[in-house]
Coordinates of C-alpha atoms in Angstrom, one line a residue:
Chain A
X1 CA 123.4 116.3 173.9
X2 CA 123.8 119.7 172.5
X3 CA 124.4 121.4 175.5
X4 CA 127.5 119.2 176.0
X5 CA 128.5 119.3 172.4
X6 CA 128.4 123.3 172.6
X7 CA 130.1 123.4 176.1
X8 CA 133.1 121.2 174.7
X9 CA 133.4 123.2 171.4
X10 CA 133.8 126.2 173.5
X11 CA 136.2 125.1 175.9
X12 CA 138.4 124.0 172.7
X13 CA 138.4 127.6 171.9
X14 CA 138.8 129.4 175.4
X15 CA 141.8 127.4 176.0
X16 CA 144.9 127.1 173.7
X17 CA 144.3 123.5 172.7
X18 CA 141.6 124.0 169.8
X19 CA 144.1 126.7 168.3
X20 CA 147.3 124.5 168.8
X21 CA 145.4 121.6 166.9
X22 CA 144.3 123.7 164.2
X23 CA 147.9 125.6 163.9
X24 CA 149.8 122.2 163.9
X25 CA 147.2 120.6 161.2
X26 CA 147.3 123.3 159.1
X27 CA 151.1 123.8 159.2
X28 CA 151.8 120.3 158.8
X29 CA 149.2 120.1 155.8
X30 CA 151.0 123.4 154.1
X31 CA 154.5 121.9 154.7
X32 CA 153.6 118.4 153.0
X33 CA 151.5 120.1 150.4
X34 CA 154.8 122.3 149.3
X35 CA 157.1 119.2 149.5
X36 CA 154.9 116.9 147.4
X37 CA 153.2 119.3 145.1
X38 CA 155.5 121.9 144.6
X39 CA 159.2 120.8 145.7
X40 CA 158.9 117.4 143.9
X41 CA 156.2 118.5 141.2
X42 CA 153.7 115.8 141.9
X43 CA 150.1 116.3 141.1
X44 CA 148.8 113.6 143.8
X45 CA 147.3 115.3 146.7
X46 CA 146.9 111.8 148.1
X47 CA 150.2 111.6 149.1
X48 CA 150.0 114.7 151.2
X49 CA 147.2 112.8 153.2
X50 CA 149.4 109.5 153.5
X51 CA 151.9 111.8 155.1
X52 CA 149.4 113.8 157.1
X53 CA 148.4 110.4 158.8
X54 CA 151.9 110.7 160.7
X55 CA 150.8 113.9 162.1
X56 CA 147.5 112.2 164.0
X57 CA 150.2 110.6 166.2
X58 CA 150.8 113.8 167.7
X59 CA 147.8 115.9 167.0
X60 CA 145.0 113.0 168.1
X61 CA 146.2 112.8 171.8
X62 CA 146.5 116.5 171.9
X63 CA 142.9 117.1 170.9
X64 CA 141.3 114.0 173.1
X65 CA 143.5 114.0 176.1
X66 CA 141.2 116.4 178.3
X67 CA 137.8 115.1 177.3
X68 CA 137.2 112.9 180.1
X69 CA 140.5 113.3 182.5
X70 CA 140.2 117.1 182.9
X71 CA 136.3 116.8 184.1
X72 CA 138.0 114.4 186.8
X73 CA 140.8 116.7 187.6
X74 CA 138.5 119.6 187.9
X75 CA 135.8 117.4 189.7
X76 CA 133.1 118.3 187.1
X77 CA 132.6 114.9 186.2
X78 CA 130.1 115.3 189.3
X79 CA 128.1 118.0 187.7
X80 CA 127.7 115.8 184.6
X81 CA 126.3 112.7 186.7
X82 CA 123.7 115.2 188.7
X83 CA 122.5 116.8 185.3
X84 CA 119.4 115.4 183.7
X85 CA 121.8 114.0 180.9
X86 CA 122.2 110.2 180.3
X87 CA 125.9 108.8 179.9
X88 CA 125.0 108.0 176.3
X89 CA 124.4 111.5 175.3
X90 CA 127.5 113.0 177.5
X91 CA 129.9 110.6 175.3
X92 CA 128.5 111.1 171.8
X93 CA 128.4 114.8 172.5
X94 CA 132.0 114.9 173.7
X95 CA 132.8 113.0 170.4
X96 CA 130.8 114.9 168.1
X97 CA 132.7 118.1 169.4
X98 CA 135.9 116.2 169.1
X99 CA 134.9 115.5 165.4
X100 CA 133.9 118.9 164.8
X101 CA 137.4 120.1 165.5
X102 CA 138.9 117.7 163.4
X103 CA 136.8 118.4 160.6
X104 CA 137.9 122.4 160.6
X105 CA 141.5 121.5 159.2
X106 CA 140.0 118.7 156.9
X107 CA 137.4 121.1 155.4
X108 CA 140.5 123.8 155.0
X109 CA 142.3 121.1 153.1
X110 CA 139.7 120.4 150.7
X111 CA 140.3 123.7 149.0
X112 CA 144.1 122.5 148.3
X113 CA 143.4 120.1 145.4
X114 CA 141.4 123.1 143.6
X115 CA 144.3 125.3 144.2
X116 CA 146.8 122.6 143.1
X117 CA 144.5 122.1 139.9
X118 CA 145.3 125.7 138.6
X119 CA 148.7 124.3 138.3
X120 CA 148.4 120.9 136.9
X121 CA 145.8 117.8 136.2
X122 CA 144.8 116.8 139.9
X123 CA 142.7 113.7 140.3
X124 CA 139.9 115.1 142.3
X125 CA 137.9 112.4 142.9
X126 CA 141.0 110.3 144.4
X127 CA 142.1 113.3 146.3
X128 CA 138.8 113.7 147.8
X129 CA 138.3 109.8 148.6
X130 CA 141.5 110.1 150.6
X131 CA 140.3 113.1 152.4
X132 CA 137.0 111.5 153.5
X133 CA 139.1 108.4 154.3
X134 CA 141.6 110.5 156.5
X135 CA 138.7 112.2 158.3
X136 CA 137.3 108.7 159.1
X137 CA 140.6 107.5 160.3
X138 CA 140.9 110.7 162.4
X139 CA 137.5 109.9 164.0
X140 CA 138.4 106.3 164.7
X141 CA 141.5 107.6 166.5
X142 CA 139.8 110.1 168.4
X143 CA 137.3 107.5 169.6
X144 CA 140.3 105.6 171.0
X145 CA 141.8 108.7 172.4
X146 CA 138.4 109.6 174.4
X147 CA 138.4 106.1 175.5
X148 CA 142.0 106.4 177.0
X149 CA 141.0 109.6 178.3
X150 CA 138.0 108.3 180.4
X151 CA 140.3 106.2 182.6
X152 CA 142.9 108.6 183.4
X153 CA 142.8 111.6 185.6
X154 CA 145.9 113.5 184.5
X155 CA 145.7 115.0 180.8
X156 CA 149.4 114.0 180.3
X157 CA 149.0 110.4 181.6
X158 CA 146.0 110.3 178.9
X159 CA 148.0 111.9 176.0
X160 CA 151.0 109.3 176.6
X161 CA 148.8 106.2 177.0
X162 CA 146.8 107.5 173.7
X163 CA 150.1 108.2 171.7
X164 CA 151.0 104.9 172.6
X165 CA 148.2 102.8 171.6
X166 CA 148.3 104.9 168.3
X167 CA 151.7 104.4 167.7
X168 CA 151.4 100.7 168.1
X169 CA 148.6 100.9 165.5
X170 CA 151.0 102.8 163.5
X171 CA 153.6 100.2 163.7
X172 CA 151.4 97.0 163.1
X173 CA 152.1 96.6 159.5
X174 CA 155.7 96.6 160.1
X175 CA 155.4 94.3 163.2
X176 CA 153.2 91.9 161.2
X177 CA 155.8 91.6 158.4
X178 CA 158.0 90.0 160.9
X179 CA 156.0 87.7 162.6
X180 CA 156.3 83.8 161.8
X181 CA 153.4 82.4 160.1
X182 CA 154.1 79.0 161.5
X183 CA 150.9 77.3 163.4
X184 CA 153.2 76.4 166.5
X185 CA 154.0 80.0 166.5
X186 CA 150.4 80.9 166.0
X187 CA 149.2 78.7 168.8
X188 CA 151.6 80.3 171.4
X189 CA 150.9 84.1 170.3
X190 CA 147.0 83.3 170.7
X191 CA 147.6 81.6 174.0
X192 CA 149.6 84.8 175.3
X193 CA 146.4 86.8 174.1
X194 CA 144.0 84.7 175.6
X195 CA 146.3 84.9 179.2
X196 CA 146.0 88.5 178.6
X197 CA 142.3 88.8 177.9
X198 CA 141.7 86.7 181.2
X199 CA 143.9 89.0 183.5
X200 CA 141.5 92.4 182.0
X201 CA 138.5 90.1 182.4
X202 CA 139.6 89.4 186.1
X203 CA 140.7 93.3 186.8
X204 CA 137.3 94.3 185.4
X205 CA 135.0 92.0 186.9
X206 CA 137.0 91.0 190.1
X207 CA 135.7 87.2 189.6
X208 CA 138.6 84.6 188.9
X209 CA 135.6 82.3 188.0
X210 CA 134.9 84.4 185.0
X211 CA 138.3 84.9 184.0
X212 CA 138.7 80.8 184.1
X213 CA 135.9 80.2 182.2
X214 CA 137.1 82.9 179.4
X215 CA 140.1 81.0 179.2
X216 CA 138.4 77.7 179.0
X217 CA 136.0 78.8 176.5
X218 CA 138.8 80.5 174.1
X219 CA 141.4 78.1 174.7
X220 CA 139.5 74.7 174.3
X221 CA 138.9 75.3 170.4
X222 CA 142.4 76.7 170.0
X223 CA 143.8 73.6 171.4
X224 CA 141.5 71.2 169.3
X225 CA 142.2 73.1 166.0
X226 CA 146.0 73.0 166.8
X227 CA 146.0 69.3 167.5
X228 CA 143.3 68.2 164.9
X229 CA 143.8 71.0 162.0
X230 CA 147.1 72.6 162.3
X231 CA 147.3 73.9 159.0
X232 CA 144.4 76.0 159.5
X233 CA 146.4 78.1 162.2
X234 CA 148.9 79.0 159.3
X235 CA 149.2 83.0 159.1
X236 CA 146.3 83.5 161.3
X237 CA 148.1 85.5 163.9
X238 CA 149.6 87.6 161.2
X239 CA 146.1 88.3 160.0
X240 CA 144.7 89.0 163.5
X241 CA 147.6 91.6 164.2
X242 CA 146.6 93.1 160.7
X243 CA 143.3 93.9 162.0
X244 CA 144.6 96.6 164.3
X245 CA 146.5 98.1 161.1
X246 CA 144.2 101.4 161.0
X247 CA 146.8 103.5 159.1
X248 CA 147.3 100.7 156.4
X249 CA 143.4 101.1 155.5
X250 CA 144.0 104.4 154.0
X251 CA 146.4 102.7 151.1
X252 CA 143.5 101.6 148.8
X253 CA 142.3 105.1 148.6
X254 CA 146.0 106.5 147.7
X255 CA 146.0 104.1 144.8
X256 CA 142.6 105.6 143.6
X257 CA 140.3 103.0 145.3
X258 CA 137.1 103.9 147.1
X259 CA 137.3 101.1 149.7
X260 CA 134.1 100.6 151.5
X261 CA 135.3 98.0 153.8
X262 CA 137.8 100.3 155.3
X263 CA 135.0 102.8 155.6
X264 CA 132.9 100.3 157.2
X265 CA 136.2 99.6 159.5
X266 CA 136.6 103.1 160.5
X267 CA 133.2 103.6 161.4
X268 CA 133.4 100.1 163.4
X269 CA 136.2 101.1 165.2
X270 CA 134.5 104.5 166.2
X271 CA 131.4 102.7 167.3
X272 CA 133.3 100.2 169.2
X273 CA 135.2 102.9 171.5
X274 CA 132.4 105.0 171.9
X275 CA 130.6 102.1 173.3
X276 CA 133.5 101.2 175.3
X277 CA 133.7 104.8 176.9
X278 CA 129.8 104.7 177.6
X279 CA 130.2 101.4 179.1
X280 CA 133.2 102.3 181.2
X281 CA 131.8 105.6 182.4
X282 CA 128.3 103.9 183.2
X283 CA 130.6 101.2 185.5
X284 CA 132.3 104.1 187.1
X285 CA 129.2 105.8 188.1
X286 CA 128.0 102.7 189.6
X287 CA 131.0 102.8 192.0
Chain B
X1 CA 109.0 114.4 198.2
X2 CA 112.2 112.5 199.0
X3 CA 111.8 108.8 200.1
X4 CA 114.8 107.1 200.8
X5 CA 114.3 103.3 201.5
X6 CA 116.8 101.0 202.9
X7 CA 119.6 102.5 201.3
X8 CA 122.9 100.8 201.4
X9 CA 126.1 100.9 199.9
X10 CA 129.0 98.5 200.0
X11 CA 132.5 99.0 198.7
X12 CA 134.4 95.6 199.1
X13 CA 133.9 94.6 202.7
X14 CA 133.0 98.0 204.1
X15 CA 129.5 99.1 204.2
X16 CA 129.7 103.1 203.8
X17 CA 126.0 103.2 204.0
X18 CA 123.8 100.8 206.0
X19 CA 120.2 100.4 205.5
X20 CA 119.2 104.3 205.7
X21 CA 115.6 105.3 205.5
X22 CA 114.0 108.6 205.8
X23 CA 111.4 110.7 204.3
X24 CA 111.3 114.4 203.7
X25 CA 107.9 115.6 202.7
X26 CA 107.6 119.3 203.4
X27 CA 109.5 122.2 202.6
X28 CA 112.4 122.9 205.3
X29 CA 115.9 123.3 205.5
X30 CA 117.3 119.7 206.7
X31 CA 120.3 119.4 208.2
X32 CA 122.7 116.5 207.4
X33 CA 125.4 116.0 210.5
X34 CA 127.9 113.3 211.0
X35 CA 131.4 112.7 212.0
X36 CA 134.1 112.4 208.9
X37 CA 133.8 109.0 207.1
X38 CA 129.9 108.7 208.4
X39 CA 128.6 108.3 205.2
X40 CA 127.1 111.6 204.7
X41 CA 128.5 112.4 201.2
X42 CA 127.9 108.9 200.2
X43 CA 124.5 109.3 201.1
X44 CA 124.2 112.5 199.1
X45 CA 125.8 111.1 196.0
X46 CA 123.3 108.5 196.0
X47 CA 120.2 110.7 196.6
X48 CA 121.7 112.9 193.4
X49 CA 122.1 109.9 191.2
X50 CA 126.1 110.3 191.2
X51 CA 126.4 106.9 192.6
X52 CA 124.5 103.8 192.6
X53 CA 123.3 102.3 195.6
X54 CA 124.1 98.7 196.4
X55 CA 120.4 98.2 197.8
X56 CA 117.6 100.3 198.3
X57 CA 115.3 102.8 196.6
X58 CA 115.3 106.7 196.5
X59 CA 112.2 108.2 195.0
X60 CA 112.2 111.9 194.2
X61 CA 108.8 113.8 193.6
X62 CA 107.7 110.0 192.6
X63 CA 110.5 109.0 190.4
X64 CA 112.8 106.2 191.1
X65 CA 116.3 107.4 190.8
X66 CA 117.6 104.1 189.8
X67 CA 114.9 103.4 187.0
X68 CA 113.8 107.2 185.9
X69 CA 117.1 109.1 186.7
X70 CA 116.6 112.0 184.2
X71 CA 113.1 112.9 185.6
X72 CA 114.2 112.5 189.3
X73 CA 117.5 114.4 188.2
X74 CA 115.2 117.4 187.0
X75 CA 114.1 118.0 190.6
X76 CA 117.3 117.9 192.4
X77 CA 120.3 120.7 192.4
X78 CA 123.2 119.6 194.0
X79 CA 126.6 121.7 195.3
X80 CA 129.0 119.1 196.0
X81 CA 132.0 119.9 198.6
X82 CA 134.1 121.1 195.8
X83 CA 132.0 123.4 193.7
X84 CA 132.0 121.5 190.0
X85 CA 132.9 124.7 187.8
X86 CA 134.5 125.2 184.8
X87 CA 137.6 127.2 185.4
X88 CA 137.9 128.3 181.6
X89 CA 134.5 129.7 181.4
X90 CA 132.7 132.8 182.7
X91 CA 130.1 132.4 185.3
X92 CA 127.4 133.4 182.8
X93 CA 128.8 130.8 180.2
X94 CA 128.7 128.3 182.9
X95 CA 125.4 128.9 184.2
X96 CA 124.0 129.2 180.7
X97 CA 125.4 125.5 179.8
X98 CA 124.1 124.3 183.2
X99 CA 120.7 125.9 182.2
X100 CA 120.5 124.0 178.6
X101 CA 121.7 121.0 180.3
X102 CA 118.9 121.1 182.9
X103 CA 116.5 121.8 179.6
X104 CA 115.2 125.1 180.6
X105 CA 113.5 126.7 177.9
X106 CA 115.4 128.9 175.7
X107 CA 113.0 131.8 176.3
X108 CA 113.3 131.6 179.9
X109 CA 117.1 130.6 179.9
X110 CA 118.6 134.1 180.2
X111 CA 116.3 135.4 182.8
X112 CA 116.8 132.4 185.1
X113 CA 120.5 132.7 184.9
X114 CA 120.5 136.4 185.6
X115 CA 117.9 135.8 188.6
X116 CA 120.4 133.3 190.2
X117 CA 123.2 135.5 189.7
X118 CA 121.4 138.1 191.3
X119 CA 120.3 136.0 194.3
X120 CA 124.0 134.6 195.1
X121 CA 125.3 138.2 194.1
X122 CA 127.8 137.2 191.4
X123 CA 126.2 139.4 188.7
X124 CA 129.5 141.8 188.9
X125 CA 131.9 139.0 188.0
X126 CA 129.5 137.3 185.6
X127 CA 132.0 138.0 182.5
X128 CA 135.4 137.2 184.3
X129 CA 136.9 133.6 183.7
X130 CA 135.8 131.5 186.7
X131 CA 139.7 130.7 187.4
X132 CA 140.4 134.1 188.1
X133 CA 137.4 134.4 190.9
X134 CA 138.3 134.1 194.6
X135 CA 137.1 131.0 196.5
X136 CA 134.1 132.8 197.8
X137 CA 132.8 133.6 194.3
X138 CA 133.6 130.1 193.1
X139 CA 131.5 128.6 195.8
X140 CA 128.9 131.2 195.0
X141 CA 128.9 130.2 191.5
X142 CA 128.4 126.5 192.4
X143 CA 125.3 127.4 194.6
X144 CA 124.0 129.1 191.6
X145 CA 124.1 126.2 189.2
X146 CA 122.5 124.1 192.4
X147 CA 119.6 126.5 192.6
X148 CA 119.2 127.2 188.7
X149 CA 116.0 126.1 187.2
X150 CA 114.5 126.2 190.8
X151 CA 114.6 122.5 191.6
X152 CA 112.6 121.3 194.3
X153 CA 115.1 119.7 196.2
X154 CA 118.4 121.5 196.9
X155 CA 121.3 119.5 198.3
X156 CA 124.3 121.9 199.6
X157 CA 127.4 120.1 200.6
X158 CA 129.4 122.4 202.7
X159 CA 128.0 125.7 201.2
X160 CA 129.7 128.2 203.2
X161 CA 133.3 126.9 203.2
X162 CA 135.8 129.5 202.3
X163 CA 133.3 132.4 202.6
X164 CA 134.0 135.6 204.6
X165 CA 131.6 136.3 207.6
X166 CA 129.4 138.6 205.7
X167 CA 129.1 136.6 202.8
X168 CA 128.3 133.5 205.1
X169 CA 125.2 135.5 206.5
X170 CA 124.1 136.1 202.9
X171 CA 124.2 132.6 202.1
X172 CA 122.5 131.5 205.4
X173 CA 119.7 134.0 204.6
X174 CA 119.5 132.9 201.1
X175 CA 119.2 129.3 202.4
X176 CA 116.3 130.1 204.8
X177 CA 114.4 131.6 202.0
X178 CA 115.2 128.7 199.7
X179 CA 113.8 126.6 202.7
X180 CA 110.4 128.0 202.4
X181 CA 109.6 127.0 199.0
X182 CA 111.9 123.9 198.4
X183 CA 113.5 121.1 200.3
X184 CA 116.9 122.2 201.3
X185 CA 119.2 119.4 202.7
X186 CA 122.3 121.1 204.1
X187 CA 125.5 119.2 205.0
X188 CA 127.7 121.1 207.4
X189 CA 130.4 120.4 209.9
X190 CA 129.8 124.0 211.4
X191 CA 127.1 122.9 214.2
X192 CA 126.0 126.6 214.9
X193 CA 125.1 126.8 211.1
X194 CA 123.1 123.9 211.2
X195 CA 121.4 125.1 214.2
X196 CA 120.9 128.6 213.0
X197 CA 119.5 127.4 209.7
X198 CA 118.2 124.0 209.9
X199 CA 114.4 123.0 210.9
X200 CA 115.0 119.4 211.2
X201 CA 118.5 117.5 211.8
X202 CA 119.9 114.0 210.8
X203 CA 122.7 112.7 212.5
X204 CA 124.6 110.0 210.8
X205 CA 127.4 107.7 212.3
X206 CA 128.9 104.6 210.9
X207 CA 126.7 104.6 208.0
X208 CA 123.6 104.4 210.0
X209 CA 121.2 107.2 211.0
X210 CA 121.9 108.1 214.9
X211 CA 118.9 110.2 215.2
X212 CA 116.3 112.4 213.3
X213 CA 114.7 115.1 215.2
X214 CA 113.5 118.7 215.1
X215 CA 116.3 121.1 215.8
X216 CA 114.3 122.3 218.7
X217 CA 114.5 119.0 220.3
X218 CA 118.1 118.3 219.7
X219 CA 119.2 121.6 221.5
X220 CA 116.6 120.9 224.1
X221 CA 114.2 123.8 223.1
X222 CA 111.4 121.2 222.6
X223 CA 108.9 119.8 224.9
X224 CA 111.5 117.5 226.8
X225 CA 113.9 119.7 228.9
X226 CA 116.7 118.7 231.3
X227 CA 116.9 120.2 234.6
X228 CA 119.7 120.5 237.3
X229 CA 118.6 120.3 241.0
X230 CA 121.1 120.8 243.9
X231 CA 119.6 119.3 247.0
X232 CA 121.2 118.6 250.6
X233 CA 120.5 115.0 251.6
X234 CA 121.0 111.3 251.0
X235 CA 121.8 110.2 247.6
X236 CA 119.6 107.2 247.5
X237 CA 116.6 109.3 249.3
X238 CA 116.9 112.0 246.8
X239 CA 116.8 109.7 243.8
X240 CA 113.7 107.9 245.3
X241 CA 112.0 111.0 246.0
X242 CA 112.5 112.2 242.3
X243 CA 111.3 109.0 241.1
X244 CA 108.1 109.2 242.9
X245 CA 107.4 112.4 241.3
X246 CA 105.1 112.6 238.1
X247 CA 106.7 113.9 235.2
X248 CA 110.2 113.3 236.2
X249 CA 112.0 111.6 233.6
X250 CA 115.3 109.2 234.3
X251 CA 116.6 111.2 237.4
X252 CA 120.5 110.6 238.0
X253 CA 123.2 111.6 240.0
X254 CA 125.6 114.2 238.6
X255 CA 129.2 114.8 238.9
X256 CA 128.9 116.5 242.5
X257 CA 127.6 115.0 245.5
X258 CA 124.4 117.4 245.8
X259 CA 123.7 117.8 241.8
X260 CA 121.3 115.7 240.5
X261 CA 119.6 116.0 236.6
X262 CA 116.5 114.9 235.3
X263 CA 114.4 115.3 232.1
X264 CA 110.8 116.5 232.4
X265 CA 108.1 117.1 229.9
X266 CA 106.9 120.9 229.9
X267 CA 103.2 120.0 230.0
X268 CA 103.7 117.9 233.2
X269 CA 106.3 120.6 234.9
X270 CA 107.2 118.7 238.0
X271 CA 109.1 121.4 239.7
X272 CA 106.6 122.7 241.9
X273 CA 105.9 119.0 243.4
X274 CA 109.8 118.7 243.7
X275 CA 110.0 121.9 246.0
X276 CA 107.1 120.6 248.1
X277 CA 108.4 116.7 248.2
X278 CA 111.9 117.9 249.3
X279 CA 110.3 120.5 251.6
X280 CA 108.3 117.6 253.3
X281 CA 111.4 115.8 254.0
X282 CA 113.2 118.6 255.1
X283 CA 115.8 118.5 252.6
X284 CA 116.8 122.1 251.5
X285 CA 116.9 122.7 247.7
X286 CA 119.8 125.2 247.0
X287 CA 118.9 125.4 243.1
X288 CA 116.5 124.2 240.6
X289 CA 117.2 125.3 236.9
X290 CA 116.7 123.8 233.2
X291 CA 119.5 123.3 231.2
X292 CA 119.9 124.1 227.7
X293 CA 122.3 121.8 225.6
X294 CA 124.0 122.9 222.8
X295 CA 124.0 121.3 219.6
X296 CA 127.6 120.3 219.8
X297 CA 126.7 118.7 223.1
X298 CA 123.8 116.9 221.6
X299 CA 125.9 115.7 218.6
X300 CA 128.9 114.4 220.6
X301 CA 126.3 112.5 222.8
X302 CA 124.6 110.8 220.1
X303 CA 127.9 110.0 218.2
X304 CA 129.3 108.7 221.3
X305 CA 126.2 106.4 222.0
X306 CA 126.2 105.1 218.6
X307 CA 130.1 104.4 218.7
X308 CA 129.2 102.5 222.1
X309 CA 126.3 100.5 220.3
X310 CA 128.5 99.8 217.4

């Protein structure tokens, strides 16, 4: 794992991608700090972090697009297969390298609240809890980006796909506000989701029976609840959609609350996508 | 040291590799031949652990590739058709990474990297980015990663592609040298290269083994030889006479009316008996000579036979 980590880290700095990422993050942090703290005279560094979340839409695809897709393009994925390293170590090594690069601008940003405190009263604890949450969010998004990169052979395709998924996550709060909470709508929306899930199961397993079984297992209780306990479904789809609102989880931190549930959420998302990447890579090796 | 048992790989309804079994237990250069799409690369990918087999087992130095992949892979070095090199690293950085991944102790790593670079003559290029190297040098960087750490089994897929004639000779010498202390599996479409370097050859066709034999036997330098005889006389009678002589194997009528061919074992050389047999019936022998077949002819014949059989 250490050899993969070192190699990945080196590749970021022998190519422009690592420097571009760092430059873009630090430039954005500088602009937002100047605007929020110096132009509008606000002592709250947490608003800078909140604005910085938007920058992740661009920087995360930039950082993660080459992680696996470039290996496939250069045919070095075969080298990784034949080295005596298991898939788990490869994926974790690569993720650790991405997380390390992500940590560099975050570590530099840690100095900003102290600089600002020279000119006014800055709530250091809130600022740092926000920085921690920001880093955790970045890690979760990076694991997602790494997963999208694992099934693309082209870096640009990987970046576009990653950007699309992160954009959806970013827009989820706006989408969920405009979703009807009526039970009829919830039933229909969940049914469509189940059909989509069955299609994914079929494409992954190539077994129609497994897809049908998934449909029956999920759709039967949904129909039962809809017929017998209609009221239970009210607002549930909105709540379901909110699960994907990763960026919304930063809000409690900006309000001065260190939200442990959000930290657990970010760690869970990170672990989920790392596991999915390991599964996908293992499956690819099986041919 | 390599024991492949009942290896199969199925893609949907297509059987790319069909129940292949072979064993290589002594250090040698083992040639792997076959037409495009015969299943060579699939077999090599399965042996190196890059691809899981649908059925069968691969035992490398006592380790099962399916259940103990890490231990098995420690004994294998592989150069795929396209060298798996990181273009943005220098050969030294790349080989250091491969060495670390192969778990070569840190105290020996630098020495091992320098040693393989010297063996493949890339020391002068060690600090240049791989993307700036010629195709031949990239190929040699690929060979370096395969032999780094001196694995017991070295698998080379088309190792001389893109090299100039001088480099080809160097690499062939290196392969021959490696074959003394390692098992080297060499896949190549250049049959002259296979016959020049390999001691044993396996020909694969339609996912099945068409033949495994020593290179000597396949090119006609072994115990069984083919002879061509030109005799003037009746066709049937000549065949009958040849059939009665001890040591003559499957005599047959060739392309011209007086030309016949047969196989014989050099330990039971029947040529003297043939002379007296035809002399007795007053059939003059115009010529009698042994034929040395090229690997190309043998390869084409075996592939043709396996296609007819399929």
